[in-house]
Short mmCIF file of C-alpha atoms in Angstrom, two decimals:
data_model
loop_
_atom_site.label_atom_id
_atom_site.label_comp_id
_atom_site.label_asym_id
_atom_site.label_seq_id
_atom_site.Cartn_x
_atom_site.Cartn_y
_atom_site.Cartn_z
CA MET A 1 0.00 0.00 0.00
CA THR A 2 1.23 3.47 -0.88
CA ALA A 3 -0.09 6.37 1.17
CA ALA A 4 0.07 9.90 -0.21
CA PRO A 5 -2.00 13.07 0.04
CA PHE A 6 -4.06 13.37 -3.14
CA ASP A 7 -6.62 15.89 -4.31
CA LEU A 8 -8.47 13.20 -6.28
CA MET A 9 -8.31 9.44 -6.51
CA LEU A 10 -9.47 7.55 -9.63
CA ARG A 11 -10.07 3.97 -8.53
CA ASN A 12 -10.39 0.90 -10.75
CA ALA A 13 -8.85 2.59 -13.77
CA ARG A 14 -7.11 0.82 -16.67
CA PRO A 15 -4.34 3.13 -17.93
CA TRP A 16 -3.85 2.31 -21.63
CA GLY A 17 -6.06 -0.73 -21.05
CA GLN A 18 -3.62 -2.43 -18.66
CA ALA A 19 -4.49 -4.08 -15.35
CA PRO A 20 -6.80 -2.08 -13.05
CA CYS A 21 -5.13 0.29 -10.63
CA ASP A 22 -5.70 3.57 -8.81
CA ILE A 23 -4.55 6.94 -10.13
CA GLY A 24 -3.77 9.59 -7.54
CA ILE A 25 -3.83 13.24 -8.62
CA ARG A 26 -2.27 16.15 -6.79
CA ASP A 27 -1.87 19.76 -7.94
CA GLY A 28 -3.14 18.88 -11.41
CA ARG A 29 -0.60 16.11 -11.99
CA ILE A 30 -0.47 12.35 -11.68
CA ALA A 31 1.10 11.73 -8.28
CA GLY A 32 0.49 8.02 -7.78
CA LEU A 33 -0.22 4.82 -9.71
CA GLY A 34 -0.96 1.44 -8.18
CA THR A 35 -2.82 0.40 -5.07
CA LEU A 36 -3.23 3.70 -3.28
CA ALA A 37 -4.60 4.63 0.11
CA GLY A 38 -5.78 7.85 1.64
CA ALA A 39 -8.58 9.07 3.85
CA ASP A 40 -11.03 11.88 3.16
CA ILE A 41 -10.00 12.12 -0.51
CA LEU A 42 -12.43 12.86 -3.33
CA THR A 43 -12.76 9.54 -5.17
CA ASP A 44 -14.24 8.52 -8.52
CA ASP A 45 -14.67 4.80 -9.20
CA LEU A 46 -14.14 4.18 -12.93
CA GLY A 47 -15.43 0.63 -12.83
CA GLY A 48 -12.48 -0.89 -14.68
CA ARG A 49 -12.76 1.45 -17.64
CA ILE A 50 -9.84 2.48 -19.83
CA VAL A 51 -8.02 5.76 -19.19
CA VAL A 52 -5.95 7.43 -21.92
CA PRO A 53 -4.25 10.83 -22.06
CA GLY A 54 -6.46 13.63 -23.35
CA PHE A 55 -6.74 13.55 -27.15
CA VAL A 56 -4.75 16.16 -29.08
CA GLU A 57 -6.24 17.88 -32.15
CA ALA A 58 -3.31 18.85 -34.39
CA HIS A 59 -5.23 20.63 -37.16
CA ILE A 60 -8.67 22.25 -37.10
CA HIS A 61 -10.33 25.44 -38.38
CA LEU A 62 -12.59 26.91 -35.70
CA ASP A 63 -13.18 30.13 -37.61
CA LYS A 64 -14.95 28.55 -40.57
CA ALA A 65 -16.80 25.69 -38.88
CA GLY A 66 -20.58 25.37 -39.06
CA LEU A 67 -21.10 27.10 -42.40
CA ILE A 68 -22.94 24.21 -44.03
CA CYS A 69 -26.32 25.96 -43.87
CA ARG A 70 -24.97 29.14 -45.48
CA CYS A 71 -23.57 27.75 -48.69
CA GLY A 72 -23.99 25.07 -51.31
CA GLN A 73 -21.97 21.92 -51.81
CA ALA A 74 -18.43 22.48 -53.00
CA GLY A 75 -17.41 21.15 -56.39
CA GLY A 76 -13.85 20.67 -55.19
CA LEU A 77 -11.06 22.38 -53.27
CA ARG A 78 -10.98 25.55 -55.36
CA GLU A 79 -14.73 26.05 -55.05
CA ALA A 80 -14.58 25.47 -51.28
CA VAL A 81 -11.86 28.12 -50.91
CA GLU A 82 -13.83 30.58 -53.05
CA GLU A 83 -17.09 29.99 -51.17
CA VAL A 84 -15.53 30.52 -47.76
CA SER A 85 -13.62 33.56 -49.09
CA ARG A 86 -16.98 35.08 -50.02
CA LEU A 87 -18.54 34.26 -46.67
CA LYS A 88 -15.68 35.35 -44.41
CA ARG A 89 -15.87 38.94 -45.58
CA GLU A 90 -19.07 39.10 -43.52
CA PHE A 91 -17.76 37.25 -40.46
CA THR A 92 -18.12 39.08 -37.16
CA ILE A 93 -16.34 38.33 -33.91
CA GLU A 94 -19.60 37.16 -32.35
CA ASP A 95 -20.47 34.93 -35.29
CA VAL A 96 -17.07 33.20 -35.32
CA HIS A 97 -17.10 32.86 -31.54
CA THR A 98 -20.57 31.26 -31.53
CA ARG A 99 -19.76 28.74 -34.25
CA GLY A 100 -16.33 28.00 -32.82
CA ALA A 101 -17.73 27.50 -29.32
CA ARG A 102 -20.03 24.74 -30.58
CA VAL A 103 -17.02 22.91 -32.02
CA VAL A 104 -14.87 23.39 -28.92
CA GLU A 105 -17.62 22.10 -26.65
CA ALA A 106 -18.23 19.10 -28.90
CA ALA A 107 -14.49 18.37 -28.92
CA ILE A 108 -14.27 18.60 -25.13
CA ALA A 109 -17.12 16.09 -24.81
CA GLN A 110 -15.20 13.76 -27.16
CA GLY A 111 -12.13 13.85 -24.93
CA THR A 112 -9.99 16.43 -26.75
CA MET A 113 -7.92 18.56 -24.37
CA ARG A 114 -5.36 20.20 -26.66
CA MET A 115 -6.02 21.81 -30.02
CA ARG A 116 -4.20 23.72 -32.74
CA SER A 117 -6.60 25.92 -34.68
CA HIS A 118 -5.66 27.56 -37.95
CA VAL A 119 -7.28 31.00 -38.12
CA GLU A 120 -7.43 32.92 -41.38
CA VAL A 121 -5.74 36.32 -41.15
CA ASP A 122 -5.89 38.34 -44.37
CA THR A 123 -7.44 41.42 -45.94
CA ARG A 124 -10.84 39.69 -46.22
CA ALA A 125 -11.24 38.51 -42.62
CA GLY A 126 -8.92 41.07 -41.06
CA LEU A 127 -8.29 40.12 -37.44
CA ARG A 128 -11.95 39.46 -36.60
CA SER A 129 -11.68 35.67 -36.64
CA PHE A 130 -8.40 35.84 -34.73
CA HIS A 131 -9.96 37.95 -31.97
CA ALA A 132 -12.91 35.53 -31.77
CA VAL A 133 -10.65 32.50 -31.34
CA ARG A 134 -8.58 34.40 -28.77
CA ARG A 135 -11.81 34.69 -26.79
CA LEU A 136 -12.45 30.97 -27.20
CA GLN A 137 -8.91 30.34 -25.95
CA GLU A 138 -9.74 32.21 -22.75
CA ASP A 139 -13.34 31.01 -22.33
CA TYR A 140 -12.49 27.30 -22.51
CA ALA A 141 -9.08 27.27 -20.80
CA PHE A 142 -10.64 25.25 -17.95
CA ALA A 143 -11.00 22.25 -20.29
CA MET A 144 -8.99 22.90 -23.44
CA ASP A 145 -5.61 24.42 -24.33
CA ILE A 146 -5.91 26.06 -27.76
CA GLN A 147 -2.95 27.04 -29.92
CA ILE A 148 -3.67 29.67 -32.57
CA CYS A 149 -1.95 29.42 -35.94
CA ALA A 150 -2.27 32.74 -37.83
CA PHE A 151 -2.87 31.39 -41.30
CA ALA A 152 -2.81 32.75 -44.87
CA GLN A 153 -5.34 30.55 -46.72
CA GLU A 154 -5.55 32.41 -50.02
CA GLY A 155 -1.95 33.31 -50.72
CA LEU A 156 0.48 35.83 -49.30
CA THR A 157 2.76 37.21 -51.98
CA ASN A 158 -0.41 38.12 -53.88
CA ASP A 159 -1.84 39.78 -50.73
CA PRO A 160 0.97 42.03 -49.42
CA GLU A 161 -1.26 43.74 -46.84
CA GLY A 162 -1.82 40.33 -45.29
CA LYS A 163 1.80 40.23 -44.18
CA ALA A 164 1.28 43.15 -41.81
CA LEU A 165 -1.85 41.48 -40.43
CA LEU A 166 0.09 38.32 -39.67
CA GLU A 167 2.70 40.41 -37.86
CA GLN A 168 -0.07 42.05 -35.85
CA ALA A 169 -1.64 38.69 -34.97
CA LEU A 170 1.70 37.48 -33.61
CA ALA A 171 2.06 40.69 -31.61
CA GLU A 172 -1.41 40.09 -30.13
CA GLY A 173 -0.80 36.51 -29.06
CA ALA A 174 -0.88 34.11 -32.02
CA ASP A 175 1.26 31.09 -31.21
CA LEU A 176 2.59 30.21 -34.65
CA LEU A 177 2.34 30.91 -38.39
CA GLY A 178 0.69 28.98 -41.19
CA GLY A 179 0.68 29.20 -44.95
CA CYS A 180 -0.86 27.62 -48.02
CA PRO A 181 1.71 27.71 -50.84
CA TYR A 182 -0.52 26.01 -53.43
CA THR A 183 -2.92 29.00 -53.43
CA ASP A 184 -0.11 31.54 -53.89
CA VAL A 185 1.12 32.93 -57.22
CA ASP A 186 4.65 32.36 -55.87
CA PRO A 187 4.51 29.23 -53.69
CA VAL A 188 8.23 29.04 -52.93
CA GLY A 189 8.28 32.79 -52.27
CA GLN A 190 5.56 32.32 -49.66
CA ILE A 191 7.48 29.48 -48.00
CA GLU A 192 10.64 31.61 -47.79
CA TRP A 193 8.81 34.68 -46.45
CA LEU A 194 7.04 32.69 -43.75
CA PHE A 195 10.27 31.03 -42.65
CA GLY A 196 11.92 34.44 -42.36
CA MET A 197 9.05 35.75 -40.28
CA ALA A 198 8.95 32.63 -38.09
CA VAL A 199 12.66 32.94 -37.35
CA ARG A 200 12.33 36.63 -36.49
CA HIS A 201 9.50 35.89 -34.05
CA ASP A 202 10.82 32.50 -32.87
CA VAL A 203 7.58 30.63 -33.65
CA ASP A 204 6.74 27.30 -35.26
CA LEU A 205 5.28 26.85 -38.76
CA ASP A 206 2.37 24.78 -40.03
CA PHE A 207 1.73 24.58 -43.80
CA HIS A 208 -1.19 23.29 -45.84
CA LEU A 209 0.73 21.49 -48.57
CA ASP A 210 0.35 19.37 -51.71
CA PHE A 211 -3.42 19.07 -51.49
CA ASP A 212 -4.16 17.24 -54.76
CA LEU A 213 -3.55 13.91 -56.48
CA ASP A 214 -0.92 14.96 -59.01
CA PRO A 215 2.36 13.25 -58.08
CA GLY A 216 4.28 15.15 -60.75
CA TRP A 217 5.29 18.04 -58.48
CA THR A 218 5.55 18.77 -54.76
CA HIS A 219 6.51 21.53 -52.34
CA MET A 220 7.73 19.06 -49.70
CA ASP A 221 11.34 19.43 -50.84
CA ALA A 222 11.14 23.23 -50.65
CA VAL A 223 9.79 23.06 -47.08
CA CYS A 224 12.43 20.50 -46.02
CA ASP A 225 15.23 22.57 -47.58
CA ALA A 226 14.05 25.75 -45.84
CA THR A 227 13.64 23.92 -42.53
CA MET A 228 17.23 22.69 -42.54
CA ARG A 229 18.65 25.95 -43.85
CA HIS A 230 16.98 27.94 -41.04
CA GLY A 231 17.66 25.34 -38.34
CA TRP A 232 13.93 24.88 -37.73
CA GLN A 233 13.99 21.09 -37.37
CA GLY A 234 11.23 19.81 -35.13
CA ARG A 235 9.29 23.06 -35.51
CA VAL A 236 7.55 22.57 -38.86
CA THR A 237 4.38 20.65 -39.67
CA ILE A 238 2.60 20.06 -42.96
CA GLY A 239 -1.04 19.11 -43.35
CA HIS A 240 -2.76 17.15 -46.14
CA ALA A 241 0.23 16.10 -48.33
CA THR A 242 -2.26 14.00 -50.29
CA LYS A 243 0.10 13.63 -53.25
CA LEU A 244 1.68 10.88 -51.17
CA ALA A 245 -1.53 8.87 -51.63
CA VAL A 246 -0.77 8.34 -55.34
CA MET A 247 3.04 8.14 -55.33
CA GLU A 248 5.04 5.02 -56.08
CA ASP A 249 6.68 3.30 -53.12
CA ASP A 250 10.20 4.49 -53.94
CA ARG A 251 9.08 8.12 -54.01
CA ILE A 252 7.26 7.75 -50.71
CA ARG A 253 10.45 6.33 -49.20
CA HIS A 254 12.42 9.26 -50.62
CA HIS A 255 10.09 11.83 -49.10
CA ALA A 256 9.89 9.94 -45.81
CA THR A 257 13.69 10.09 -45.57
CA ARG A 258 13.76 13.81 -46.36
CA LEU A 259 10.98 14.63 -43.90
CA ALA A 260 12.65 12.61 -41.15
CA GLU A 261 16.03 14.26 -41.76
CA ALA A 262 14.45 17.73 -41.67
CA GLY A 263 12.28 16.95 -38.64
CA VAL A 264 9.13 17.96 -40.53
CA ALA A 265 5.93 16.37 -39.19
CA VAL A 266 2.90 15.40 -41.31
CA VAL A 267 -0.81 15.46 -40.43
CA ALA A 268 -3.35 13.45 -42.43
CA LEU A 269 -6.89 14.81 -42.51
CA PRO A 270 -8.97 11.79 -43.52
CA SER A 271 -12.48 13.23 -43.61
CA THR A 272 -11.66 16.30 -45.71
CA ASP A 273 -9.16 14.51 -47.93
CA LEU A 274 -11.60 11.70 -48.71
CA TYR A 275 -14.35 14.18 -49.49
CA LEU A 276 -12.51 16.65 -51.74
CA ASN A 277 -9.92 14.54 -53.53
CA GLY A 278 -11.06 12.86 -56.72
CA MET A 279 -14.54 14.37 -56.53
CA ASP A 280 -14.56 14.61 -60.32
CA GLN A 281 -14.06 10.82 -60.58
CA GLY A 282 -17.25 9.89 -58.76
CA HIS A 283 -17.34 6.40 -57.24
CA ARG A 284 -13.98 5.54 -58.83
CA ALA A 285 -12.14 8.20 -56.83
CA PRO A 286 -8.95 7.07 -55.07
CA ARG A 287 -8.81 7.31 -51.29
CA GLY A 288 -6.67 10.46 -51.45
CA VAL A 289 -5.35 10.31 -47.87
CA ALA A 290 -1.63 10.49 -47.09
CA PRO A 291 -0.36 7.11 -45.76
CA VAL A 292 1.29 8.67 -42.74
CA HIS A 293 1.77 5.33 -40.97
CA LEU A 294 4.41 4.59 -43.62
CA LEU A 295 6.14 7.86 -42.78
CA ALA A 296 6.04 7.01 -39.08
CA GLY A 297 7.94 3.83 -39.83
CA ALA A 298 10.75 6.01 -41.21
CA GLY A 299 10.86 8.21 -38.11
CA VAL A 300 8.59 11.05 -39.25
CA GLY A 301 6.29 12.62 -36.66
CA VAL A 302 2.69 12.00 -37.75
CA ALA A 303 -0.89 12.60 -36.66
CA VAL A 304 -4.44 12.45 -37.94
CA ALA A 305 -6.81 15.33 -37.29
CA THR A 306 -10.26 16.78 -37.97
CA ASN A 307 -9.51 19.81 -40.20
CA ASN A 308 -13.01 21.16 -40.92
CA VAL A 309 -16.43 20.61 -39.38
CA MET A 310 -19.64 21.14 -41.37
CA ASN A 311 -18.51 23.52 -44.09
CA PRO A 312 -17.77 23.33 -47.86
CA PHE A 313 -14.45 21.58 -47.17
CA THR A 314 -16.04 18.88 -45.00
CA PRO A 315 -19.84 18.81 -44.64
CA TYR A 316 -19.80 16.52 -41.59
CA GLY A 317 -18.00 15.92 -38.31
CA ASP A 318 -18.62 15.19 -34.63
CA CYS A 319 -15.14 16.21 -33.35
CA SER A 320 -14.28 12.66 -32.28
CA LEU A 321 -10.57 12.09 -32.77
CA LEU A 322 -11.01 8.43 -31.87
CA ARG A 323 -13.45 8.16 -34.78
CA MET A 324 -10.96 9.95 -37.06
CA ALA A 325 -8.16 7.56 -36.13
CA ASN A 326 -10.55 4.64 -36.68
CA LEU A 327 -11.48 6.06 -40.10
CA TYR A 328 -7.80 6.29 -41.01
CA ALA A 329 -7.31 2.63 -40.04
CA ASN A 330 -10.24 1.66 -42.28
CA ILE A 331 -8.89 3.64 -45.23
CA MET A 332 -5.43 2.11 -44.92
CA HIS A 333 -6.61 -1.48 -44.35
CA LEU A 334 -4.96 -1.55 -40.93
CA GLY A 335 -5.96 -4.31 -38.54
CA ALA A 336 -5.80 -4.79 -34.79
CA ALA A 337 -2.00 -5.04 -34.71
CA ASP A 338 -1.81 -1.46 -36.00
CA PHE A 339 -4.45 0.05 -33.71
CA PRO A 340 -1.81 1.28 -31.21
CA VAL A 341 -0.04 3.15 -34.02
CA CYS A 342 -3.31 4.82 -35.01
CA LEU A 343 -4.14 5.71 -31.39
CA ASP A 344 -0.71 7.32 -31.10
CA MET A 345 -1.73 9.59 -34.01
CA VAL A 346 -4.31 11.35 -31.81
CA THR A 347 -2.32 11.26 -28.57
CA HIS A 348 1.48 11.23 -28.30
CA GLY A 349 2.13 12.03 -31.97
CA PRO A 350 0.27 15.35 -32.07
CA ALA A 351 1.38 16.14 -28.51
CA ARG A 352 4.96 16.18 -29.76
CA MET A 353 3.99 18.39 -32.70
CA LEU A 354 2.38 20.93 -30.39
CA GLY A 355 5.41 20.90 -28.11
CA ILE A 356 3.45 19.57 -25.13
CA ARG A 357 5.62 18.51 -22.22
CA ASP A 358 4.62 16.18 -19.36
CA TYR A 359 2.08 14.40 -21.54
CA GLY A 360 1.04 10.84 -20.82
CA LEU A 361 0.16 8.53 -17.95
CA ARG A 362 3.36 8.57 -15.93
CA ILE A 363 3.85 9.97 -12.45
CA GLY A 364 4.56 13.66 -12.88
CA ASP A 365 2.60 14.02 -16.12
CA GLN A 366 -0.21 16.55 -16.27
CA ALA A 367 -3.47 14.89 -15.28
CA ASP A 368 -5.28 15.39 -18.61
CA LEU A 369 -7.23 12.13 -18.68
CA VAL A 370 -10.08 10.65 -20.70
CA VAL A 371 -12.19 7.71 -19.53
CA LEU A 372 -13.49 5.46 -22.32
CA ASP A 373 -16.55 3.24 -21.92
CA ALA A 374 -14.61 0.01 -22.44
CA ASP A 375 -12.27 -2.29 -20.56
CA ASN A 376 -10.21 -3.47 -23.54
CA LEU A 377 -8.15 -1.01 -25.59
CA THR A 378 -8.37 -2.95 -28.85
CA GLU A 379 -12.15 -3.11 -28.57
CA ALA A 380 -12.30 0.55 -27.54
CA PHE A 381 -10.52 1.58 -30.74
CA ALA A 382 -12.39 -0.85 -32.99
CA GLY A 383 -15.79 0.13 -31.56
CA ILE A 384 -15.03 3.86 -31.15
CA ALA A 385 -15.85 3.72 -27.44
CA LEU A 386 -17.55 6.82 -26.10
CA PRO A 387 -15.65 9.01 -23.64
CA VAL A 388 -17.67 8.99 -20.41
CA ALA A 389 -15.57 11.48 -18.43
CA GLY A 390 -12.64 13.82 -18.76
CA TYR A 391 -10.25 15.42 -16.27
CA LYS A 392 -8.27 18.51 -17.24
CA ARG A 393 -5.36 19.13 -14.88
CA GLY A 394 -7.12 16.78 -12.48
CA ARG A 395 -10.49 18.58 -12.52
CA LYS A 396 -13.50 16.83 -14.04
CA THR A 397 -14.61 18.80 -17.10
CA PHE A 398 -17.35 16.60 -18.57
CA GLU A 399 -19.24 13.40 -17.95
CA ARG A 400 -21.57 11.24 -19.99
CA SER A 401 -23.76 8.43 -18.73
CA PRO A 402 -23.30 5.11 -20.57
CA ALA A 403 -26.31 4.04 -22.61
CA LYS A 404 -28.83 1.87 -20.78
CA LEU A 405 -31.37 -0.38 -22.48
CA ILE A 406 -34.98 0.03 -21.29
CA ARG A 407 -36.50 -3.43 -21.55
CA PRO A 408 -40.23 -4.19 -21.46
CA LYS A 409 -41.68 -4.73 -18.00
CA GLY A 410 -41.19 -8.30 -16.85
CA ASP A 411 -38.35 -9.04 -19.29
CA THR A 412 -35.68 -10.92 -17.33
CA VAL A 413 -33.05 -11.32 -20.07
CA ALA A 414 -29.72 -9.99 -18.81
CA THR A 415 -28.16 -7.13 -20.72
CA VAL A 416 -24.54 -7.61 -21.87
CA ALA A 417 -22.88 -4.24 -22.38
CA GLY A 418 -20.56 -3.57 -25.28
CA LEU A 419 -19.57 -5.47 -28.42
CA PRO A 420 -18.41 -9.11 -28.50
CA GLU A 421 -15.02 -9.61 -26.88
CA CYS A 422 -11.95 -10.62 -28.90
#
């Protein structure tokens, strides 16, 4: 027996689906694991359920979520960009805050506790969306840590006034910079300008890159070259990179080696990339999602993430990162042996990208914990187990009652919860 003063005790927990134990929390951190004792301590009995670290959302757009009722269906990526460009000229701080709050609250209830949101800063949106997400950052700090990536969606060298707005966003609290070279008249020029600005301000970079199915050209080499030239290894992320989905194996290996050497991480965005890529090919469309598990095998940092929620880029979404990782496994034909790799893509993988320290389920780690309604980790991933509770820095931030069947009166058949066991 180990005695220690705890603020909260989680009894009958299964960290990462291992044997049941107690988790003691003190001052917002994990302070004990095992068979713990202590009197007059607030205690929650988890009933043998799985506990995992809070999910980490590496790539989402809070500012343009929830637009599905304001616009028609996109015909592809270009049309989605144009439609949102039209709409965002009318965005107000209150409008962005209201739509973004719905997404943040849904994400919290799905167990997400860290998030990187790209926020469009340009001459169309000004700083309105940025100020709205800054408010969200403050309003939901009790349950969610939000990083803000000041992001140029529609080009930068073709929008010179946008450069000053990005500078202002950094001065007002943006955490990092983002760009979208494929929408710029000078893609490599945008990459170089953003690296120069990132170095001056000592911030990380996150690019939308190579979002199509043409393997004949890529900007990955330009980003890797700039990363190494500026000494920014481990501080650069690229999202989409869907060209990888249609490259030959030798070219994937080449890029995996370059990305690993440069310390450039890659985020796959399964829902958006499935929806927009190959739309013109109908039911014969390729999957169009970067095979990031292959990159991980070469030492590249990888993650899967949500990207957009209910807008022309992605007209669906429930903010479940467990569902997104499960979707990725389906797309890539990954079975149970690979489930841990996929789970890492919404936990430790993105945590490293966001520079989160003290993340995990070790003594001393921050007590950001999610309780899943399952007692077997493989089944939890396969069945997309619902999060039933979350603890941010050791404080409960949400709870959800497990579903209960209501049988007819007099029915004596016992209810067996969950899916069949392995």
